[in-house]
XYZ file of C-alpha atoms in Angstrom:
564
model
C -12.811 -22.637 30.873
C -10.753 -22.852 27.723
C -10.940 -20.955 24.457
C -9.636 -21.256 20.904
C -9.686 -19.557 17.534
C -9.338 -21.872 14.542
C -7.330 -19.492 12.376
C -7.504 -21.171 8.996
C -8.410 -19.645 5.639
C -9.394 -22.953 4.020
C -10.803 -25.130 6.828
C -14.153 -26.857 7.176
C -15.953 -24.488 9.554
C -18.852 -26.781 10.504
C -19.549 -27.489 14.189
C -20.968 -31.019 14.496
C -22.259 -33.240 17.309
C -20.874 -36.780 17.375
C -23.414 -38.911 19.279
C -22.564 -41.434 22.000
C -22.346 -44.899 20.503
C -22.443 -48.570 21.479
C -20.070 -50.910 19.643
C -20.168 -54.643 19.144
C -17.621 -57.217 20.326
C -14.210 -56.989 18.663
C -15.136 -53.674 17.028
C -12.322 -51.482 15.758
C -12.041 -47.718 15.711
C -11.034 -46.451 12.223
C -8.249 -43.861 12.118
C -8.738 -41.134 9.542
C -6.138 -39.035 7.704
C -5.520 -35.425 8.702
C -7.947 -33.404 6.570
C -8.945 -29.879 7.552
C -10.602 -28.584 4.377
C -14.248 -29.305 3.489
C -15.384 -32.015 3.906
C -13.001 -33.068 6.672
C -14.727 -36.449 6.828
C -17.181 -38.346 4.618
C -18.857 -41.459 5.965
C -21.206 -42.848 8.593
C -18.790 -44.277 11.176
C -18.894 -41.154 13.364
C -22.683 -41.295 13.536
C -23.288 -37.691 12.434
C -25.609 -37.303 9.421
C -23.810 -34.113 8.382
C -20.892 -36.285 7.237
C -22.960 -38.645 5.095
C -22.061 -38.305 1.404
C -25.710 -37.944 0.392
C -26.058 -34.865 2.622
C -23.100 -32.983 1.147
C -23.718 -30.246 -1.441
C -23.734 -31.350 -5.060
C -22.401 -29.554 -8.078
C -18.837 -29.110 -6.834
C -17.374 -32.569 -6.481
C -18.638 -36.122 -6.224
C -17.345 -36.972 -2.763
C -17.077 -40.602 -1.786
C -16.676 -42.237 1.622
C -13.203 -41.677 3.074
C -11.022 -44.712 3.625
C -9.359 -45.136 7.034
C -5.576 -45.310 7.260
C -5.501 -47.646 10.265
C -7.517 -48.801 13.247
C -7.460 -49.287 17.013
C -9.438 -51.584 19.292
C -12.808 -49.986 20.075
C -14.337 -49.950 23.582
C -17.937 -51.064 24.031
C -19.228 -47.519 24.457
C -17.982 -44.090 23.410
C -19.117 -40.675 24.631
C -20.783 -37.985 22.577
C -18.951 -34.752 21.856
C -18.893 -31.583 19.771
C -16.183 -31.267 17.158
C -14.895 -28.813 14.601
C -11.564 -29.372 12.899
C -10.502 -30.800 16.283
C -12.455 -32.310 19.153
C -13.920 -29.628 21.418
C -16.201 -30.678 24.325
C -17.798 -33.960 25.378
C -20.927 -34.984 27.266
C -19.010 -35.345 30.536
C -17.527 -31.856 30.625
C -14.097 -32.601 29.160
C -13.038 -29.723 26.926
C -10.137 -28.887 24.615
C -8.568 -25.920 22.905
C -5.895 -26.342 20.215
C -2.849 -24.415 18.996
C -0.331 -25.555 16.389
C 3.292 -25.014 17.461
C 6.735 -25.332 15.946
C 9.013 -28.216 16.953
C 12.523 -29.396 16.095
C 11.410 -32.890 15.056
C 8.917 -33.764 12.325
C 7.803 -36.901 10.557
C 5.459 -38.180 7.876
C 2.224 -40.070 8.525
C 1.963 -43.778 7.835
C -0.248 -43.141 4.805
C 2.381 -40.907 3.169
C 5.647 -42.773 3.553
C 6.114 -42.554 7.318
C 5.272 -44.665 10.356
C 3.118 -42.391 12.538
C -0.619 -43.104 12.694
C -2.110 -40.279 14.777
C -2.367 -36.505 14.448
C -3.705 -34.108 17.074
C -7.237 -34.093 15.630
C -7.584 -37.865 15.973
C -5.984 -37.810 19.418
C -8.458 -35.174 20.595
C -11.416 -37.165 19.241
C -10.201 -40.395 20.819
C -9.815 -38.691 24.190
C -13.293 -37.153 24.052
C -14.786 -40.505 23.045
C -13.121 -42.449 25.844
C -12.306 -40.254 28.864
C -14.022 -37.965 31.353
C -11.154 -36.120 33.043
C -8.208 -34.033 31.931
C -5.663 -36.372 33.526
C -7.100 -39.471 31.915
C -7.292 -37.696 28.549
C -3.613 -36.745 28.778
C -2.605 -40.257 29.783
C -4.604 -41.788 26.925
C -3.332 -39.418 24.236
C 0.244 -39.737 25.431
C 0.097 -43.523 25.491
C -1.530 -43.784 22.053
C 0.960 -41.358 20.511
C 3.925 -43.206 21.998
C 2.580 -46.567 20.812
C 1.276 -45.702 17.350
C 3.283 -42.601 16.475
C 2.355 -38.927 16.181
C 2.731 -36.601 13.180
C 2.244 -32.840 12.878
C 0.249 -30.643 10.554
C 2.716 -30.398 7.654
C 5.384 -32.712 6.290
C 5.771 -32.208 2.523
C 7.737 -28.966 2.330
C 11.140 -27.605 3.239
C 12.604 -28.600 6.602
C 11.781 -25.273 8.288
C 8.216 -25.337 6.946
C 7.678 -28.850 8.274
C 9.086 -27.908 11.671
C 6.834 -24.834 11.844
C 3.778 -27.099 12.262
C 5.355 -30.229 13.746
C 4.234 -29.604 17.327
C 0.828 -29.212 18.900
C -0.749 -27.951 22.081
C -4.069 -28.842 23.631
C -5.481 -26.864 26.530
C -7.566 -29.338 28.519
C -10.250 -28.710 31.137
C -12.623 -30.726 33.272
C -14.768 -29.848 36.288
C -11.794 -29.405 38.607
C -8.539 -29.027 36.650
C -6.974 -27.225 33.693
C -3.855 -28.445 31.880
C -1.589 -27.529 28.967
C -0.442 -30.500 26.854
C 2.462 -30.273 24.362
C 3.366 -32.993 21.853
C 5.765 -33.573 18.939
C 7.129 -36.587 17.040
C 10.134 -38.377 18.482
C 13.353 -38.837 16.497
C 12.384 -42.298 15.213
C 9.214 -41.093 13.506
C 7.307 -43.944 15.121
C 6.520 -42.521 18.574
C 6.112 -39.188 20.351
C 7.496 -36.843 22.984
C 4.976 -35.080 25.199
C 4.602 -33.138 28.425
C 1.700 -31.606 30.345
C 1.523 -29.029 33.124
C -1.421 -28.234 35.384
C -2.505 -24.654 36.026
C -3.082 -23.397 39.565
C -6.844 -22.859 40.011
C -6.454 -19.066 40.107
C -4.326 -18.794 36.969
C -4.536 -18.058 33.260
C -2.189 -19.420 30.579
C -1.975 -18.393 26.921
C -0.732 -20.521 24.029
C -0.264 -18.636 20.760
C 1.288 -21.135 18.333
C 4.294 -21.731 20.581
C 5.210 -24.039 23.449
C 5.050 -22.379 26.874
C 6.098 -25.140 29.312
C 9.651 -24.522 30.489
C 11.108 -26.235 33.575
C 9.665 -29.718 34.080
C 9.741 -31.852 37.228
C 8.197 -35.238 36.477
C 8.619 -36.254 40.108
C 5.834 -33.756 40.883
C 2.941 -35.779 39.446
C 0.416 -33.300 40.805
C 1.706 -30.650 38.411
C 3.522 -32.480 35.598
C 2.959 -35.475 33.362
C 5.247 -36.541 30.527
C 6.546 -39.259 28.253
C 9.262 -41.609 29.487
C 11.557 -40.505 26.635
C 11.256 -36.797 27.438
C 14.889 -36.382 28.480
C 16.500 -39.131 26.381
C 15.346 -37.765 23.021
C 16.521 -34.272 23.938
C 19.898 -35.539 25.128
C 20.713 -37.755 22.150
C 19.791 -35.033 19.658
C 21.869 -32.368 21.379
C 18.832 -30.361 22.480
C 19.861 -30.627 26.149
C 23.207 -31.294 27.785
C 21.788 -33.602 30.460
C 23.168 -31.471 33.295
C 21.466 -28.079 33.239
C 17.865 -27.516 34.283
C 15.639 -29.141 31.672
C 13.531 -26.589 29.787
C 11.014 -28.282 27.477
C 10.467 -25.254 25.230
C 14.171 -24.523 24.895
C 14.836 -28.157 24.092
C 12.064 -28.876 21.602
C 10.658 -25.632 20.151
C 11.909 -24.702 16.685
C 12.870 -20.997 16.665
C 10.225 -19.040 14.728
C 11.054 -16.724 11.839
C 9.159 -13.944 13.622
C 9.919 -13.983 17.373
C 6.972 -11.784 18.353
C 4.368 -13.656 16.278
C 3.546 -15.757 19.339
C 5.026 -13.985 22.334
C 3.200 -10.706 21.703
C -0.169 -12.463 21.873
C 0.927 -14.357 24.976
C 1.935 -11.077 26.613
C -1.352 -9.482 25.639
C -3.576 -12.191 27.104
C -1.635 -12.370 30.362
C -1.735 -8.601 30.830
C -5.428 -8.417 29.948
C -6.109 -11.060 32.601
C -3.936 -9.210 35.104
C -3.426 -5.528 34.158
C -1.137 -4.975 37.156
C 1.329 -7.528 35.801
C 4.798 -6.094 35.117
C 5.553 -8.148 32.034
C 7.564 -6.751 29.153
C 6.126 -7.127 25.639
C 9.688 -7.803 24.502
C 11.243 -11.208 25.090
C 13.253 -13.850 23.251
C 11.801 -16.236 20.679
C 10.906 -18.810 23.339
C 9.443 -16.374 25.854
C 12.047 -17.651 28.295
C 11.331 -14.974 30.894
C 7.551 -15.328 30.677
C 5.747 -17.325 33.364
C 3.808 -20.426 32.394
C 0.684 -18.857 33.891
C -0.331 -15.838 35.967
C -3.072 -15.261 38.548
C -6.086 -13.460 37.111
C -6.767 -10.115 38.751
C -10.425 -11.049 39.216
C -12.523 -14.140 38.645
C -12.886 -14.389 34.871
C -16.121 -15.087 33.039
C -16.831 -16.432 29.571
C -17.484 -12.826 28.524
C -13.925 -11.914 29.560
C -12.473 -14.637 27.347
C -14.631 -13.450 24.449
C -13.239 -9.956 24.971
C -9.682 -11.299 24.932
C -10.372 -13.165 21.695
C -11.630 -9.990 19.985
C -8.485 -8.025 20.751
C -6.349 -6.143 18.199
C -3.921 -4.621 20.749
C -6.195 -1.593 21.080
C -4.598 1.125 23.187
C -1.070 -0.302 22.923
C 1.847 0.681 20.657
C 0.788 -2.216 18.388
C -2.832 -1.098 18.016
C -3.887 -2.478 14.634
C -6.740 0.014 14.292
C -4.153 2.804 13.989
C -1.594 3.831 11.387
C -1.309 3.833 7.620
C -1.815 0.070 7.321
C -5.246 0.437 8.965
C -6.304 2.905 6.306
C -8.379 5.998 6.828
C -11.069 4.111 8.753
C -9.057 1.944 11.140
C -9.425 -1.540 9.650
C -7.438 -3.910 11.948
C -7.221 -6.698 9.366
C -3.769 -7.301 7.884
C -3.998 -9.537 4.847
C -1.221 -11.681 3.441
C 1.081 -9.722 1.147
C 1.182 -12.467 -1.469
C 4.892 -13.097 -1.046
C 7.325 -13.687 1.809
C 10.220 -11.277 2.179
C 10.954 -11.695 5.885
C 8.626 -8.895 6.995
C 5.271 -9.272 8.710
C 2.500 -7.157 10.101
C 1.687 -7.599 13.786
C -0.382 -10.734 14.406
C -3.640 -9.934 16.173
C -5.493 -12.265 18.511
C -8.679 -11.798 16.472
C -7.843 -12.492 12.855
C -9.985 -12.250 9.737
C -9.187 -15.758 8.494
C -10.651 -17.591 11.487
C -13.015 -20.464 10.707
C -14.566 -20.196 14.151
C -13.747 -19.413 17.754
C -15.259 -20.590 21.005
C -15.219 -20.535 24.782
C -15.850 -23.907 26.454
C -17.211 -23.641 29.984
C -17.585 -26.766 32.116
C -20.408 -27.115 34.649
C -21.071 -29.831 37.217
C -24.811 -30.275 36.600
C -24.684 -31.535 33.030
C -25.075 -28.150 31.385
C -21.546 -27.486 30.209
C -21.762 -24.910 27.462
C -19.887 -24.114 24.293
C -20.021 -20.450 23.317
C -19.285 -20.804 19.621
C -18.723 -18.045 17.075
C -18.299 -18.920 13.401
C -15.944 -16.539 11.551
C -13.527 -14.099 13.232
C -14.104 -13.226 16.913
C -14.493 -9.482 16.278
C -17.137 -10.227 13.627
C -19.185 -12.921 15.338
C -21.702 -13.536 18.073
C -20.621 -16.101 20.652
C -23.702 -18.293 20.892
C -24.310 -20.987 23.546
C -24.880 -24.591 22.487
C -24.589 -27.715 24.597
C -22.600 -30.958 24.318
C -25.531 -32.910 25.782
C -27.758 -31.800 22.889
C -28.667 -34.553 20.449
C -27.354 -32.514 17.509
C -26.005 -29.101 16.604
C -28.257 -26.475 14.977
C -28.247 -26.691 11.188
C -26.822 -23.181 10.781
C -23.689 -24.349 12.639
C -23.416 -27.851 11.197
C -23.791 -27.070 7.487
C -22.159 -24.869 4.880
C -18.748 -24.648 3.268
C -16.297 -22.244 1.659
C -17.344 -23.604 -1.747
C -20.390 -21.353 -1.963
C -22.164 -18.590 -0.098
C -25.134 -19.934 1.838
C -27.396 -17.488 3.639
C -28.618 -20.231 5.993
C -25.077 -20.827 7.318
C -24.142 -18.795 10.382
C -20.540 -18.565 9.178
C -21.632 -16.721 6.050
C -24.044 -14.474 7.957
C -21.180 -13.422 10.215
C -18.689 -13.113 7.350
C -21.008 -10.672 5.577
C -21.150 -8.496 8.694
C -17.397 -8.742 9.277
C -16.475 -7.815 5.723
C -19.024 -4.993 5.606
C -17.904 -3.471 8.899
C -14.215 -3.721 7.962
C -14.542 -1.157 5.169
C -15.580 1.682 7.519
C -14.390 0.044 10.729
C -14.100 3.058 13.029
C -17.704 4.008 12.247
C -19.266 0.571 11.868
C -17.552 -1.553 14.494
C -19.004 0.268 17.529
C -22.433 -0.675 16.172
C -21.294 -4.301 15.800
C -19.854 -4.313 19.332
C -23.096 -2.958 20.793
C -25.089 -5.786 19.198
C -22.547 -8.351 20.400
C -22.749 -7.072 23.968
C -26.543 -6.924 24.045
C -27.261 -10.300 22.443
C -24.564 -12.162 24.380
C -25.927 -10.683 27.623
C -29.359 -12.056 26.700
C -27.818 -15.457 26.042
C -26.074 -15.378 29.421
C -29.333 -14.556 31.197
C -31.056 -17.435 29.422
C -28.240 -19.785 30.343
C -28.574 -18.833 34.012
C -32.306 -19.552 33.926
C -31.734 -22.888 32.204
C -29.202 -23.997 34.788
C -31.430 -22.899 37.624
C -34.452 -24.827 36.346
C -32.834 -27.792 34.622
C -34.950 -30.968 34.548
C -32.719 -34.030 34.241
C -35.399 -36.225 32.641
C -35.830 -33.910 29.663
C -32.422 -32.260 29.669
C -31.229 -33.502 26.277
C -34.353 -32.275 24.509
C -34.329 -28.966 26.354
C -30.671 -28.317 25.573
C -31.153 -29.237 21.926
C -34.092 -26.853 21.612
C -32.264 -24.145 23.540
C -29.283 -24.390 21.197
C -31.588 -24.159 18.174
C -33.260 -21.056 19.590
C -29.951 -19.399 20.445
C -28.452 -19.945 16.995
C -31.643 -18.750 15.302
C -31.559 -15.605 17.452
C -27.895 -15.020 16.605
C -28.609 -15.370 12.904
C -31.541 -12.953 13.030
C -29.498 -10.448 15.015
C -26.665 -10.391 12.485
C -28.990 -10.380 9.475
C -30.605 -7.281 10.977
C -27.166 -5.890 11.782
C -26.056 -6.217 8.156
C -29.109 -4.229 7.059
C -28.296 -1.585 9.670
C -24.662 -1.312 8.592
C -25.529 -0.971 4.917
C -28.156 1.661 5.703
C -26.021 3.745 8.029
C -22.560 3.436 6.440
C -22.188 3.341 2.680
C -20.376 5.117 -0.133
C -18.328 7.240 2.245
C -21.319 8.620 4.139
C -22.835 8.238 7.595
C -26.624 8.355 7.479
C -28.524 9.275 10.641
C -31.747 10.832 12.005
C -34.044 8.220 10.521
C -37.065 9.489 12.473
C -36.988 12.869 10.716
C -38.661 13.564 7.404
C -35.252 13.807 5.760
C -32.291 11.780 7.102
C -28.951 13.447 7.698
C -26.228 12.320 5.286
C -22.744 13.268 6.504
C -19.469 12.622 4.648
C -17.088 10.394 6.592
C -14.162 12.410 5.301
C -10.518 11.500 5.632
C -8.271 12.266 8.625
C -5.534 14.811 7.936
C -2.735 12.370 8.726
C -4.066 9.986 6.090
C -4.450 12.729 3.482
C -0.856 13.743 4.175
C 0.355 10.153 3.814
C -1.603 9.818 0.563
C 0.084 12.920 -0.877
C -3.150 14.900 -0.956
C -1.641 18.155 0.266
C 1.546 18.131 -1.814
C -0.152 17.235 -5.084
C 1.700 13.959 -5.511
C -1.605 12.109 -5.878
C -2.255 14.251 -8.970
C 1.185 13.431 -10.331
C 0.419 9.752 -9.936
C -2.853 10.278 -11.765
C -1.117 12.124 -14.587
C 1.521 9.396 -14.797
C -1.153 6.720 -15.031
C -3.006 8.769 -17.664
C 0.170 9.201 -19.695
C 0.958 5.503 -19.433
C -2.542 4.585 -20.566
C -2.178 6.966 -23.525
C 1.149 5.392 -24.475
C -0.306 1.888 -24.235
C -3.309 2.905 -26.333
C -1.061 4.540 -28.906
C 1.089 1.428 -29.090
C -1.966 -0.770 -29.380
C -3.393 1.345 -32.202
C -0.034 1.314 -33.969
C 0.217 -2.455 -33.539
C -3.293 -2.895 -34.954
C -2.502 -0.793 -38.023
C 0.811 -2.605 -38.416
C -0.809 -6.025 -38.223
C -3.475 -4.902 -40.697
C -0.753 -3.713 -43.069
C 1.244 -6.918 -42.576
C -1.749 -9.058 -43.432
C -2.120 -6.999 -46.624
C 1.562 -7.606 -47.424
C 1.279 -11.356 -46.729
C -1.572 -11.661 -49.187
C 0.768 -10.345 -51.917
C 3.169 -13.249 -51.353
C 5.822 -11.598 -49.206
C 7.321 -13.372 -46.168
C 6.699 -11.411 -42.960
C 9.201 -11.876 -40.155
C 7.561 -11.699 -36.688
C-alpha cells in the first residue's frame, strides 16, 4: 500500500480515469507543461472526456486546448490509470504516492528558458502508461529524466524558494515490492540525479516533503537503484568529499527553514506504525539519525493508513487540538498568518488545505483499490474506487475551486470540514463516528466483491461499484452536515430529539481560555472601551471633516482659493 495527501490550496482536485489506448504507427506522446490549478489539462489526447474543453464550466474563462511543450515516441498501447494532480494507480496494480522535497539544484523547464522537458507529474503518468512493476517504473522515469531533463515545482522566485520545491519523491508499489524514489535536476539543467531504495516487506517509510534515503550502495541492486551521475554531481559541486560514506540526503537536500516541518511528521508516522519504537521527535534538519524505514508492529490495513493521515499529533506535546491557537473548541487547523516572519505553527499530517488524499492498495486478482477522499483527511470519507473501472464517478471527476457545486464530493466534504471545525471538540466525534461506520461498510463490500469477482464482467462491476460507493459517501456526508448544523450551532449543543422539547445546552468556554482572553481580569472590557473610544474619535473626526468640507465648498463658491 501507499498513501498521499495532495496538500494544495489552489490545485485541481478532480480524480479522473485515463483509459487504455491504442496508438498508430509513428505516434508521438505529447508532453504537457506543469499545471496544477484547474483545469490542469484541456484537450482530448488523454482520452478522458472530463478534460474536453466543451465539458468544462462556462462563465469563468474561455479555456482552449493546451499546447504541448514537447513529445516522445509513443508505444503501440498504453495502460489505463487513475490520476489527480499526479498519476496514482494503473490497471496493472502499479501505484504511486507523491511528496515535494527541497533540493540543492534547480532548473527551469524548456518552455520557460531552460532545457528540462519533464516534471514529476509527467514522469508519473508516463510510468503508469507504460509499465507494470515498480522496478520498471523507476528505470523508465530515471532514464527519461536523464535523457530529456527534469525540473521541479518552482523556478521563478528567489534561490531558496526555487530550491524548496526542486526535488520530488514518489512512493511506488506493485504486487510484490515497495520503493521510495527521489529525483532532482542535475547541475547542467538538462538531465537529472535520482536514487531509489526498496523497503523490506515488513516495513513502513514516511516521506513528509523531505528526502529520507541516506547511505546508498548501488552495488546492491536488490535494494538500490540510481543514476550513473549520482556521485559525480555531488563531488563536483562540493556536496560530498568523495571519501566519506555517501549520504544522498546530506548531499542533495536543501536545508529547510523549519527543521521540524518534515521530521516531526516522519517521526509521528513511524511511531504510530510501531508504538514501541524508541525514536526521538527531535533530530537535525535531515533526520540523519532516523531510519529509512521501520518494521510495523502489526500487519497494517488501509484503515490504519487512513488513521495516520487524519492525525494532528493528538496525545503528544504537539497536539494541535490543544492550546490557545486551537481556540476554545479545539480546532486543529492552523491557517497561514499572511506574512512570513520566520515562525510557524506545527505542521499536521492532516491539513485543511488538502485537495484530496488516498490510500492505494494493490491486489493480485485485478481488484486493486483506491480509497480516495476529496478534501482534508480528517474531514473526508475514504471511498473505494477501482483503476479497472471504465471511468471515475462524476462526483469525483468534476468540480473546481471556481464555484461551489453541491454535486462535487470535494465540496460536500469541505462543507462538513468547515462546519465541524468551528466547534471541533463537540462536532468532530460525530464526524469520526460516521467515518468509521461508513468506511467499515465499504470494506465489507470490497471483501464481498473480491470474493465473488467475475472476470468477464469485472470492468462493468467495478465501475458500478465505484459509482455506488461515491453516491453513498455523498449521501452520508450530506446527512452529516444536516446533523452537525442541528446539533451544534450558535454556541449550543442540542440533544434529546425524541422528547417533546429538545435540550439546548450552552457549550460554554473552558476556564483556561477565559483566562487567556482576559475575561477574569476585565481586560476584555478595557479592549471594548478602547475600541468604543476609537470609534467615537473616528466618528467625531468624520463629522468634523464633513462640516469642514461643506464650509470649504461654501468658501470656494465665493471665489476664494482653498488649499487642500
